[in-house]
XYZ file of C-alpha atoms in Angstrom:
716
model
C 83.743 -27.528 -64.428
C 80.287 -28.392 -65.821
C 78.533 -31.581 -64.779
C 79.372 -33.520 -67.946
C 77.983 -36.755 -66.454
C 74.506 -35.415 -67.305
C 75.322 -36.259 -70.946
C 75.232 -39.990 -70.150
C 72.441 -42.502 -69.692
C 72.122 -44.383 -66.384
C 74.249 -47.413 -67.380
C 76.926 -45.263 -69.010
C 77.103 -43.020 -65.950
C 77.482 -45.948 -63.552
C 80.250 -47.448 -65.711
C 82.105 -44.119 -65.789
C 81.883 -43.516 -62.030
C 83.182 -46.974 -61.019
C 86.928 -46.302 -61.014
C 88.529 -48.605 -58.436
C 89.476 -52.190 -59.243
C 88.976 -54.223 -62.429
C 85.983 -53.293 -64.585
C 84.451 -55.055 -67.609
C 82.117 -52.931 -69.740
C 80.189 -54.984 -72.294
C 79.195 -52.488 -74.969
C 76.835 -53.458 -77.768
C 77.188 -51.797 -81.195
C 76.208 -48.126 -81.251
C 75.940 -47.985 -77.437
C 78.387 -45.100 -76.933
C 81.534 -47.105 -76.196
C 83.987 -44.341 -77.168
C 81.907 -41.801 -75.233
C 82.105 -43.905 -72.051
C 85.884 -44.332 -72.311
C 86.376 -40.617 -72.981
C 84.111 -39.564 -70.125
C 85.877 -42.008 -67.811
C 89.190 -40.296 -68.593
C 87.577 -36.907 -67.959
C 85.973 -38.148 -64.727
C 89.282 -39.499 -63.407
C 90.920 -36.136 -64.116
C 88.036 -34.345 -62.345
C 88.730 -36.511 -59.258
C 92.308 -35.210 -59.165
C 94.049 -38.156 -60.834
C 97.191 -36.883 -62.585
C 96.988 -37.132 -66.392
C 100.267 -39.057 -66.638
C 98.818 -41.712 -64.304
C 96.213 -42.671 -66.940
C 96.950 -45.011 -69.863
C 94.281 -45.553 -72.543
C 94.952 -48.154 -75.233
C 93.133 -48.417 -78.574
C 93.564 -50.327 -81.834
C 93.712 -47.415 -84.315
C 95.360 -44.003 -84.265
C 92.036 -42.609 -85.459
C 90.275 -43.858 -82.308
C 93.106 -42.591 -80.084
C 93.055 -39.108 -81.628
C 89.273 -38.911 -81.395
C 89.380 -39.929 -77.735
C 92.014 -37.333 -76.848
C 90.190 -34.533 -78.699
C 86.903 -35.352 -76.922
C 88.606 -35.484 -73.517
C 90.189 -32.058 -74.137
C 86.745 -30.657 -75.016
C 85.385 -31.987 -71.715
C 88.105 -30.969 -69.235
C 90.532 -28.759 -71.143
C 94.252 -28.964 -71.909
C 95.026 -31.137 -68.876
C 93.827 -34.103 -70.983
C 96.696 -33.506 -73.442
C 99.059 -35.172 -70.980
C 97.082 -38.416 -70.751
C 98.847 -41.286 -72.554
C 96.340 -42.323 -75.241
C 97.468 -44.422 -78.187
C 97.455 -47.765 -79.928
C 99.139 -50.740 -78.254
C 101.910 -50.563 -80.847
C 102.524 -46.814 -80.589
C 102.555 -46.770 -76.763
C 104.926 -49.720 -76.434
C 107.111 -48.418 -79.278
C 107.640 -45.278 -77.153
C 108.485 -47.381 -74.105
C 110.981 -49.398 -76.161
C 112.585 -46.213 -77.525
C 113.276 -45.215 -73.913
C 114.523 -48.647 -72.846
C 115.918 -50.117 -76.105
C 119.528 -50.297 -74.945
C 118.556 -52.725 -72.167
C 117.636 -55.198 -74.933
C 120.741 -54.517 -77.043
C 119.073 -52.143 -79.534
C 119.703 -48.437 -80.062
C 116.963 -45.830 -79.634
C 116.937 -45.323 -83.413
C 115.829 -48.879 -84.209
C 113.792 -49.252 -87.403
C 110.211 -50.529 -87.359
C 109.652 -52.909 -90.275
C 106.241 -52.877 -91.898
C 104.759 -55.969 -93.540
C 106.574 -55.366 -96.840
C 109.958 -54.891 -95.147
C 109.368 -57.997 -93.044
C 108.427 -60.075 -96.106
C 111.536 -58.903 -97.955
C 113.732 -59.984 -95.052
C 111.999 -63.376 -94.814
C 112.652 -63.900 -98.544
C 116.351 -63.203 -97.962
C 116.417 -65.577 -94.994
C 114.779 -68.354 -97.037
C 117.381 -67.793 -99.742
C 120.294 -67.822 -97.261
C 119.015 -71.077 -95.746
C 118.930 -72.602 -99.258
C 115.203 -73.326 -99.008
C 113.138 -73.122 -102.178
C 110.248 -70.642 -102.269
C 108.319 -73.388 -104.064
C 108.443 -75.421 -100.848
C 108.236 -72.547 -98.353
C 105.997 -69.681 -99.446
C 107.422 -66.453 -97.903
C 103.959 -64.959 -97.215
C 102.818 -68.153 -95.524
C 106.036 -68.263 -93.491
C 105.506 -64.621 -92.480
C 101.931 -65.273 -91.301
C 102.940 -68.440 -89.455
C 105.851 -66.721 -87.698
C 103.594 -63.826 -86.697
C 101.086 -66.211 -85.113
C 103.847 -68.101 -83.298
C 105.345 -64.868 -81.968
C 102.009 -63.540 -80.764
C 101.501 -66.757 -78.832
C 104.819 -65.892 -77.105
C 106.535 -69.020 -78.419
C 110.286 -68.738 -79.083
C 111.990 -70.339 -82.130
C 113.627 -72.919 -79.859
C 110.333 -73.930 -78.246
C 108.550 -74.035 -81.604
C 111.239 -76.399 -82.937
C 110.435 -78.838 -80.107
C 106.721 -78.579 -80.996
C 107.267 -79.149 -84.731
C 105.212 -82.082 -86.019
C 106.634 -82.247 -89.535
C 109.482 -81.086 -91.776
C 107.598 -77.941 -92.823
C 107.299 -76.785 -89.194
C 110.994 -77.544 -88.677
C 111.812 -75.275 -91.627
C 109.548 -72.555 -90.231
C 111.378 -72.827 -86.899
C 114.729 -72.336 -88.681
C 113.392 -69.387 -90.701
C 111.883 -67.863 -87.535
C 115.183 -68.097 -85.655
C 117.245 -66.679 -88.548
C 114.644 -63.943 -89.124
C 114.814 -62.776 -85.502
C 118.613 -62.793 -85.620
C 118.563 -60.774 -88.857
C 116.180 -58.214 -87.374
C 118.466 -57.792 -84.366
C 121.546 -57.416 -86.591
C 119.719 -54.680 -88.522
C 118.696 -52.874 -85.317
C 115.102 -53.435 -86.428
C 111.820 -54.722 -85.005
C 108.674 -55.773 -86.827
C 105.162 -54.881 -85.582
C 104.897 -58.027 -83.476
C 108.236 -57.277 -81.802
C 106.938 -53.949 -80.474
C 104.755 -55.948 -78.069
C 106.840 -59.114 -77.672
C 110.028 -57.187 -76.889
C 108.037 -55.180 -74.322
C 107.139 -58.438 -72.553
C 110.803 -59.470 -72.753
C 111.831 -56.087 -71.335
C 109.444 -56.367 -68.385
C 110.402 -59.999 -67.677
C 114.153 -59.421 -67.759
C 114.131 -56.006 -66.049
C 111.669 -56.032 -63.115
C 112.758 -52.495 -62.174
C 111.543 -51.219 -65.562
C 108.217 -53.017 -65.119
C 107.862 -51.530 -61.638
C 108.508 -48.038 -63.049
C 105.615 -48.300 -65.521
C 103.351 -50.132 -63.040
C 103.841 -47.226 -60.639
C 103.318 -44.610 -63.342
C 100.097 -45.976 -64.822
C 97.610 -46.201 -61.951
C 94.569 -46.429 -64.234
C 94.588 -48.471 -67.446
C 91.693 -48.330 -69.909
C 91.455 -50.628 -72.932
C 89.203 -50.164 -75.967
C 87.990 -53.107 -78.119
C 89.202 -55.648 -75.556
C 87.707 -58.510 -77.601
C 90.427 -57.870 -80.204
C 93.375 -58.386 -77.866
C 95.742 -61.280 -78.493
C 97.839 -63.359 -76.122
C 100.785 -60.940 -75.903
C 98.512 -57.908 -75.318
C 96.712 -59.833 -72.599
C 100.047 -60.625 -70.895
C 101.190 -56.978 -71.106
C 97.931 -55.754 -69.550
C 98.161 -58.250 -66.670
C 101.780 -57.206 -66.046
C 101.114 -53.467 -66.107
C 97.933 -53.591 -63.999
C 99.286 -55.999 -61.355
C 100.242 -53.233 -58.894
C 97.037 -51.145 -58.756
C 94.558 -53.532 -60.471
C 92.640 -50.562 -61.855
C 92.122 -52.158 -65.253
C 88.994 -51.108 -67.144
C 88.314 -52.992 -70.383
C 85.477 -52.272 -72.767
C 84.360 -54.342 -75.727
C 81.815 -56.682 -77.253
C 82.413 -60.409 -77.622
C 79.876 -60.379 -80.499
C 82.303 -58.188 -82.473
C 85.400 -60.374 -82.077
C 86.451 -60.866 -85.717
C 90.242 -60.948 -85.789
C 91.259 -64.480 -84.737
C 93.225 -64.752 -87.999
C 95.629 -62.155 -86.636
C 95.789 -63.701 -83.177
C 92.851 -62.094 -81.339
C 91.488 -64.375 -78.615
C 87.789 -64.064 -77.807
C 88.492 -65.907 -74.542
C 90.232 -62.769 -73.214
C 86.858 -61.031 -72.881
C 84.807 -64.156 -72.152
C 87.160 -65.123 -69.298
C 87.842 -61.644 -67.874
C 85.702 -62.370 -64.810
C 87.771 -65.532 -64.181
C 91.062 -63.618 -64.388
C 89.694 -60.836 -62.159
C 87.066 -62.453 -59.863
C 86.479 -59.146 -58.051
C 85.656 -57.315 -61.292
C 82.561 -55.149 -61.686
C 80.558 -55.799 -64.876
C 78.436 -53.230 -66.704
C 76.327 -53.802 -69.825
C 75.632 -51.026 -72.329
C 72.637 -52.331 -74.259
C 70.938 -49.191 -75.582
C 71.775 -48.668 -79.264
C 71.833 -45.074 -80.538
C 72.764 -45.897 -84.124
C 70.340 -48.232 -85.888
C 66.614 -48.592 -86.457
C 64.597 -51.164 -84.528
C 64.309 -53.447 -87.582
C 68.055 -53.459 -88.251
C 68.797 -54.134 -84.592
C 66.259 -56.993 -84.382
C 67.663 -58.562 -87.555
C 71.257 -58.392 -86.254
C 70.209 -59.717 -82.849
C 68.378 -62.665 -84.484
C 71.523 -63.594 -86.410
C 74.035 -63.365 -83.550
C 71.852 -65.407 -81.193
C 72.707 -68.445 -83.356
C 76.213 -68.383 -81.855
C 76.818 -70.555 -78.820
C 80.001 -68.837 -77.560
C 78.819 -65.441 -76.317
C 77.789 -63.277 -73.379
C 74.066 -62.643 -73.742
C 72.955 -59.034 -74.136
C 69.503 -57.580 -74.761
C 70.034 -54.787 -77.257
C 67.314 -52.156 -77.599
C 66.827 -48.726 -79.113
C 64.476 -45.768 -78.884
C 65.050 -45.097 -82.605
C 62.245 -45.527 -85.145
C 61.115 -48.886 -86.570
C 62.696 -47.969 -89.894
C 62.553 -49.685 -93.279
C 62.731 -53.471 -93.782
C 66.066 -55.048 -94.693
C 66.295 -55.416 -98.485
C 67.660 -58.720 -99.817
C 68.808 -58.554 -103.446
C 68.867 -61.831 -105.371
C 71.085 -61.294 -108.428
C 71.590 -63.378 -111.580
C 75.369 -63.100 -111.334
C 78.101 -60.937 -109.825
C 77.849 -58.356 -112.636
C 74.109 -58.076 -112.038
C 74.877 -57.654 -108.324
C 77.100 -54.633 -109.016
C 74.449 -53.119 -111.299
C 71.698 -53.627 -108.716
C 73.738 -52.132 -105.870
C 74.515 -48.982 -107.862
C 70.878 -48.808 -109.031
C 69.651 -48.783 -105.421
C 72.255 -46.166 -104.483
C 70.729 -43.943 -107.185
C 67.219 -44.722 -105.919
C 68.121 -43.862 -102.313
C 69.668 -40.559 -103.438
C 66.565 -39.730 -105.491
C 64.048 -40.646 -102.798
C 65.836 -39.693 -99.591
C 68.355 -37.034 -100.715
C 71.402 -38.901 -99.387
C 74.939 -37.819 -100.267
C 77.372 -40.316 -101.794
C 79.398 -40.331 -98.559
C 76.359 -41.830 -96.816
C 76.848 -45.173 -98.605
C 79.260 -48.029 -97.960
C 79.632 -51.215 -100.017
C 81.043 -54.064 -97.927
C 82.522 -57.356 -99.147
C 84.278 -60.361 -97.644
C 87.382 -60.261 -99.891
C 89.191 -57.369 -101.606
C 88.886 -59.059 -105.023
C 85.123 -58.403 -104.996
C 85.574 -54.641 -105.349
C 86.384 -54.600 -109.088
C 82.857 -54.958 -110.480
C 81.510 -52.329 -108.087
C 84.314 -49.980 -109.144
C 83.522 -50.578 -112.827
C 79.817 -49.885 -112.310
C 80.397 -46.783 -110.172
C 82.754 -45.408 -112.837
C 80.159 -46.063 -115.551
C 77.625 -44.061 -113.573
C 80.134 -41.281 -112.926
C 80.003 -41.783 -109.140
C 83.242 -40.995 -107.283
C 84.324 -43.663 -104.797
C 86.981 -44.324 -102.166
C 88.499 -47.723 -101.444
C 89.736 -48.344 -97.914
C 92.499 -50.931 -98.070
C 93.757 -50.119 -101.570
C 97.435 -49.157 -101.959
C 97.875 -46.829 -98.987
C 99.846 -43.612 -99.505
C 102.873 -44.701 -97.477
C 103.039 -48.045 -99.325
C 103.366 -46.521 -102.830
C 106.679 -47.296 -104.501
C 108.063 -43.776 -104.732
C 107.076 -43.021 -101.125
C 108.551 -46.325 -99.891
C 111.792 -45.438 -101.738
C 112.006 -42.088 -99.961
C 111.205 -43.690 -96.623
C 113.970 -46.244 -97.230
C 116.521 -43.422 -97.702
C 115.377 -41.805 -94.446
C 115.448 -45.136 -92.573
C 119.067 -45.773 -93.613
C 120.017 -42.243 -92.520
C 118.456 -42.873 -89.085
C 119.627 -46.497 -88.818
C 122.559 -47.359 -91.158
C 122.320 -51.014 -90.046
C 118.956 -51.369 -91.822
C 120.127 -53.616 -94.678
C 116.619 -54.152 -96.135
C 116.043 -50.429 -96.635
C 119.568 -50.017 -97.992
C 119.090 -52.772 -100.578
C 115.928 -51.047 -101.779
C 117.667 -47.763 -102.662
C 121.368 -48.520 -103.119
C 120.943 -48.538 -106.910
C 117.916 -46.265 -107.243
C 118.303 -44.043 -109.145
C 120.862 -46.068 -111.070
C 124.427 -45.806 -109.732
C 125.925 -48.772 -111.538
C 125.701 -50.981 -108.431
C 124.426 -54.300 -109.788
C 123.541 -57.640 -108.209
C 127.090 -59.023 -108.537
C 128.490 -55.991 -106.697
C 125.879 -56.377 -103.963
C 126.719 -60.075 -103.526
C 130.453 -59.273 -103.189
C 129.694 -56.563 -100.614
C 127.361 -58.949 -98.764
C 130.020 -61.699 -98.690
C 132.575 -59.224 -97.305
C 130.061 -57.957 -94.707
C 129.245 -61.482 -93.553
C 132.894 -62.440 -93.296
C 133.713 -59.344 -91.223
C 130.481 -59.254 -89.176
C 129.488 -55.860 -90.598
C 126.263 -54.301 -91.821
C 126.119 -53.627 -95.574
C 126.639 -49.895 -95.060
C 129.667 -50.493 -92.801
C 131.087 -52.814 -95.463
C 130.470 -50.229 -98.208
C 132.406 -47.646 -96.225
C 135.410 -50.029 -96.488
C 134.866 -50.495 -100.223
C 138.575 -50.488 -101.120
C 139.051 -53.620 -98.998
C 136.341 -55.471 -100.941
C 137.829 -57.620 -103.707
C 136.434 -57.968 -107.223
C 134.598 -54.634 -107.629
C 134.794 -52.821 -110.972
C 135.888 -49.192 -111.077
C 132.340 -48.125 -112.043
C 130.876 -50.065 -109.128
C 133.424 -48.591 -106.697
C 132.553 -45.085 -107.876
C 128.826 -45.781 -107.418
C 129.314 -47.257 -103.943
C 131.596 -44.372 -102.928
C 129.060 -41.746 -104.043
C 126.258 -43.561 -102.214
C 128.283 -43.711 -98.960
C 129.152 -40.008 -99.202
C 125.472 -39.141 -99.792
C 124.189 -41.152 -96.811
C 126.967 -39.957 -94.491
C 126.210 -36.337 -95.435
C 122.624 -36.687 -94.227
C 123.595 -38.704 -91.150
C 125.703 -35.683 -90.161
C 122.857 -33.259 -90.992
C 120.118 -35.264 -89.245
C 120.343 -33.491 -85.887
C 121.206 -30.073 -87.325
C 118.188 -29.354 -89.560
C 114.499 -30.217 -89.368
C 113.116 -33.456 -90.787
C 111.258 -31.456 -93.445
C 114.360 -29.563 -94.560
C 116.393 -32.763 -94.672
C 113.815 -34.567 -96.822
C 113.554 -31.679 -99.299
C 117.341 -31.437 -99.613
C 117.624 -35.216 -100.068
C 115.033 -35.292 -102.888
C 116.991 -32.542 -104.689
C 120.314 -34.290 -104.082
C 119.262 -37.631 -105.555
C 117.344 -35.934 -108.374
C 114.163 -37.913 -107.786
C 111.751 -35.420 -109.329
C 114.090 -34.888 -112.316
C 114.236 -38.663 -112.745
C 110.448 -38.979 -113.043
C 110.130 -35.858 -115.215
C 112.494 -37.434 -117.745
C 110.281 -40.536 -117.776
C 107.461 -38.280 -118.985
C 104.532 -40.677 -118.482
C 101.209 -39.970 -116.695
C 102.226 -42.560 -114.088
C 105.526 -40.715 -113.532
C 103.619 -37.441 -113.046
C 101.500 -39.134 -110.393
C 104.674 -40.312 -108.660
C 105.991 -36.710 -108.659
C 102.737 -35.553 -107.053
C 103.082 -38.252 -104.388
C 106.674 -37.204 -103.641
C 105.535 -33.578 -103.297
C 102.692 -34.703 -101.006
C 105.200 -36.662 -98.907
C 107.423 -33.568 -98.574
C 104.358 -31.583 -97.478
C 103.536 -34.234 -94.861
C 107.012 -34.326 -93.313
C 107.299 -30.511 -93.388
C 103.898 -30.205 -91.701
C 105.038 -32.717 -89.083
C 108.205 -30.682 -88.405
C 106.244 -27.439 -88.103
C 103.628 -28.927 -85.769
C 106.267 -30.546 -83.524
C 109.048 -27.925 -83.201
C 110.567 -29.563 -80.102
C 110.361 -33.301 -80.766
C 109.575 -33.463 -84.498
C 112.647 -35.554 -85.205
C 113.172 -37.753 -88.231
C 113.042 -40.820 -85.956
C 109.690 -39.694 -84.550
C 108.269 -39.088 -88.028
C 109.350 -42.536 -89.249
C 107.829 -44.156 -86.168
C 104.474 -42.440 -86.715
C 104.407 -43.335 -90.410
C 105.264 -46.973 -89.709
C 102.256 -47.267 -87.388
C 99.665 -45.737 -89.732
C 96.884 -48.138 -90.749
C 94.557 -47.949 -93.759
C 91.635 -46.773 -91.665
C 93.758 -44.010 -90.060
C 94.198 -42.306 -93.436
C 90.514 -42.574 -94.421
C 88.299 -39.545 -93.899
C 84.625 -39.481 -94.780
C 84.759 -35.852 -95.935
C 84.908 -36.359 -99.678
C 81.467 -36.922 -101.238
C 82.126 -40.416 -102.547
C 80.822 -43.949 -102.070
C 83.053 -45.949 -99.705
C 84.143 -49.497 -100.559
C 85.828 -51.705 -97.959
C 86.052 -55.195 -96.532
C 83.871 -56.154 -93.592
C 86.967 -56.433 -91.396
C 87.821 -52.782 -92.082
C 84.415 -51.309 -91.195
C 84.357 -52.073 -87.464
C 83.980 -48.865 -85.466
C 82.372 -46.963 -88.345
C 78.753 -46.186 -89.223
C 76.892 -45.191 -92.383
C 73.273 -44.243 -93.089
C 73.045 -46.879 -95.854
C 75.017 -50.151 -95.842
C 75.293 -52.764 -98.612
C 76.696 -56.175 -97.579
C 77.462 -58.064 -100.783
C 78.481 -61.580 -101.830
C 76.306 -63.365 -99.257
C 76.902 -66.826 -100.680
C 77.966 -70.114 -99.137
C 81.701 -70.502 -99.610
C 82.233 -66.756 -99.924
C 80.444 -65.449 -96.832
C 80.623 -67.574 -94.749
C 83.985 -68.452 -96.248
C 84.690 -72.102 -97.208
C 87.205 -72.828 -94.451
C 84.561 -72.173 -91.790
C 82.456 -75.156 -92.952
C 84.658 -77.633 -91.074
C 85.099 -75.542 -87.924
C 82.315 -74.293 -85.650
C 84.563 -71.591 -84.116
C 85.397 -70.193 -87.551
C 81.729 -70.301 -88.550
C 80.754 -68.379 -85.428
C 83.413 -65.779 -86.216
C 82.009 -65.420 -89.744
C 78.593 -64.833 -88.153
C 80.100 -62.183 -85.861
C 81.606 -60.544 -88.940
C 78.147 -60.436 -90.554
C 76.757 -58.979 -87.320
C 79.426 -56.262 -87.357
C 78.494 -55.361 -90.950
C 74.759 -55.259 -90.188
C 75.185 -53.031 -87.141
C 77.099 -50.378 -89.102
C 73.795 -49.378 -90.751
C 71.917 -46.422 -89.313
C 68.868 -46.140 -91.588
C 68.891 -48.769 -94.338
C 70.485 -52.174 -94.834
C 70.817 -54.000 -98.168
C 72.043 -57.610 -98.401
C 72.918 -59.107 -101.788
C 73.942 -62.441 -103.264
C 74.602 -63.777 -106.780
C 73.199 -67.055 -108.098
C 76.276 -67.388 -110.306
C 79.741 -65.899 -109.847
C 82.723 -65.612 -112.190
C 85.924 -67.138 -110.796
C 89.181 -67.389 -112.746
C 87.296 -66.822 -116.001
C 84.641 -69.521 -115.365
C 81.060 -69.077 -114.160
C 80.026 -71.142 -111.129
C 76.696 -71.780 -109.450
C 76.295 -70.231 -106.001
C 73.988 -70.866 -103.072
C 72.689 -68.043 -100.874
C 74.305 -67.680 -97.464
C 72.791 -69.438 -94.461
C 73.031 -66.109 -92.623
C 70.208 -64.695 -94.756
C 67.905 -67.447 -93.496
C 68.651 -66.476 -89.886
C 66.874 -63.128 -90.310
C 63.138 -63.242 -89.457
C 61.148 -63.127 -92.690
C 58.893 -60.328 -91.435
C 61.925 -57.983 -91.330
C 62.869 -58.578 -94.991
C 61.826 -57.439 -98.461
C 63.187 -59.781 -101.169
C 64.055 -58.544 -104.682
C 64.293 -61.677 -106.846
C 66.102 -62.225 -110.119
C 64.036 -63.487 -113.085
C 65.967 -65.424 -115.720
C 63.374 -67.599 -117.503
C 65.655 -68.508 -120.387
C 68.205 -70.051 -118.041
C 65.446 -71.861 -116.155
C 64.159 -73.417 -119.390
C 67.653 -74.668 -120.260
C 67.942 -76.338 -116.860
C 64.526 -77.983 -117.158
C 65.592 -79.793 -120.332
C 68.050 -81.876 -118.395
C 67.239 -84.261 -115.547
C 70.883 -84.257 -114.468
C 71.069 -80.520 -114.525
C 67.961 -80.420 -112.368
C 69.903 -82.459 -109.862
C 72.756 -79.979 -110.202
C 70.391 -77.178 -109.223
C 70.340 -78.671 -105.730
C 74.127 -78.362 -105.557
C 76.178 -75.205 -105.322
C 79.780 -74.284 -104.678
C 80.538 -74.477 -100.960
C 77.989 -77.159 -100.080
C 79.001 -80.066 -97.873
C 78.298 -83.393 -99.595
C 78.850 -87.091 -98.831
C 80.076 -89.778 -101.256
C 79.681 -93.452 -100.394
C 83.403 -94.169 -100.982
C 85.216 -90.845 -100.533
C 83.223 -89.638 -97.525
C 82.572 -85.970 -96.719
C 83.788 -83.112 -98.916
C 83.106 -79.565 -100.140
C 81.833 -78.756 -103.649
C 84.473 -76.534 -105.290
C 83.250 -76.293 -108.916
C 80.263 -77.270 -111.074
C 80.817 -77.357 -114.834
C 79.208 -78.685 -117.993
C 75.553 -79.397 -118.853
C 73.207 -82.357 -119.074
C 74.790 -85.805 -118.864
C 78.230 -84.120 -118.957
C 77.734 -82.136 -115.728
C 80.837 -82.552 -113.578
C 81.429 -81.675 -109.935
C 84.845 -80.969 -108.402
C 84.710 -82.021 -104.739
C 87.427 -81.460 -102.125
C 87.194 -84.536 -99.898
C 88.546 -84.409 -96.368
C 90.505 -87.666 -96.591
C 90.920 -88.262 -100.361
C 91.714 -84.781 -101.744
C 90.085 -83.348 -104.870
C 88.002 -85.567 -107.154
C 86.280 -84.599 -110.436
C 83.055 -86.605 -110.579
C 80.444 -87.106 -113.296
C 77.322 -85.985 -111.493
C 74.919 -88.544 -112.995
C 76.958 -91.399 -111.448
C 78.251 -89.668 -108.280
C 75.142 -90.196 -106.145
C 76.152 -87.340 -103.833
C 74.113 -86.548 -100.745
C 73.880 -82.948 -99.501
C 74.739 -82.513 -95.814
C 72.964 -79.703 -93.971
C 74.495 -78.324 -90.781
């Protein structure tokens, strides 16, 4: 075996070789974090540690696959037997093995966000709550946060401070009961039920504690409460827990991530050894200095001194744009300029934005220029309607108790099973304590069904039962192909005859290729259940490959872990980035700054930052103010491209009031002598008729005539 440790710098090598006891590796952006984790796995194997004694946890399948492939290159096929995967995939496998101890079967369904939302809608309806009063998406997000804090429905009900929380508690309880009845778990349950399993079955916990002697965790700053608890439980026996991450890149609090997990690691494990990886291999000196200057404005952080041996590089370019359309034009213009001057490929560029809605103008401009582009986070392949329909058929075949999947396809293609029929079947099922499919199989005992409906239900039951019987006799690929023929899905779309229908046919054919490929590559364990599990755990970033020569567009939250030669961060305006909600909350503001830092440190050679002086929202144009983050970059590192609009300036100068309005912009904090402190939401009108819509903290929204409002701007 070659001495692969020679590939590492001094700090990386020391971090890899320290294998006993808890270890915290603080890894700045571009410092070789994945390399260190991979080499640590290889080093453990070289010491004689058995591959099945190592557990490595990541946050994306892409990262897990990359880690395993690199480890195999270093030490050979022995690394294939190391357990490397995402938190959700690893604990889903554990739950498959142990499901019956929690009252589930091994074939439980994993509900994605759409399935979960559909079930919550049904629960709200069954509880006779109005969606006007309880938004299903809001309820879903709230329940997810409650679950990830390991709070049960009963406990949350005791914590409820108002009627809305009481309703959420009822929805939460009914939702969990409905999932259990359907033999289903949502994403959150894959971790929460693992905690429940370990708490209620100490022998099972001991089995996995004994098995996994060395636990390695990537992106530790992104762990939430339940992941933290699972790691403490699993590592309690051997205490060989190695976590690697960067507190300055903690950007997922909105989905439950707790920055305190990494900040307090040394308190949880007082004997821990700490290593800092501060050499950056990715960015130029100017980009690194700019990012470092920004992040040092945060108070809640572990100080690091990032440095690089890379070149000084070009200054950061700040683009001041007249409006959001001008911003899109300027960004595409500079992409063309970079290609002309520096011979970049289109795949070398990424356009980043704070919200998905910002992508449209960039798409329009790229299309006008004939530049191909890829959007990460658009409708993912496995979320397209025709693919979701096929998946629903397969889910019902694997788990006939999955009522949500059944409702999706029971009358598609049309079988004459309408809403009234479904309600009568549902009433019968509820009365008898049956799943919908079990009730359908007793269709002649269900009163009030028409002959046409009975025929449709009968044919559906026969179809599903046929494939339940075939499931373990033929491969997943063969079953899917036969099913598509049986239900006439391709014929159905051919008869529709539209370009959209043709695209759906192509997606169905691509799906059949995917499941066939899966079957062929996994001849021993390529079951239908296994395929559905893998598909349910695919994220947007897992399906993105930077092989096609196209400009990439994505949100800043999606770009973590990636790098590009040229990065554009757009929409740097107060109220957009940083987002409005962060104005009242220092923790949120610091997370917005970390998000900006993440975006900046994706750039290898060139960084562009852009903002619009005006932005179109809901059909109206609003004044904008450049982001405070731009002013945190040292001026000597920046080249500013300004926008000249003399005609607009002359219009403003004709009005004293409008001149006052120039000092205001959407997102600014202001103070009114009666209403107190608020945020500027809109500015409209001209001259003496200029009006300002302000969202006051204690008085709600007020539309004020600017000339009489006497507002004072508050600077943080």
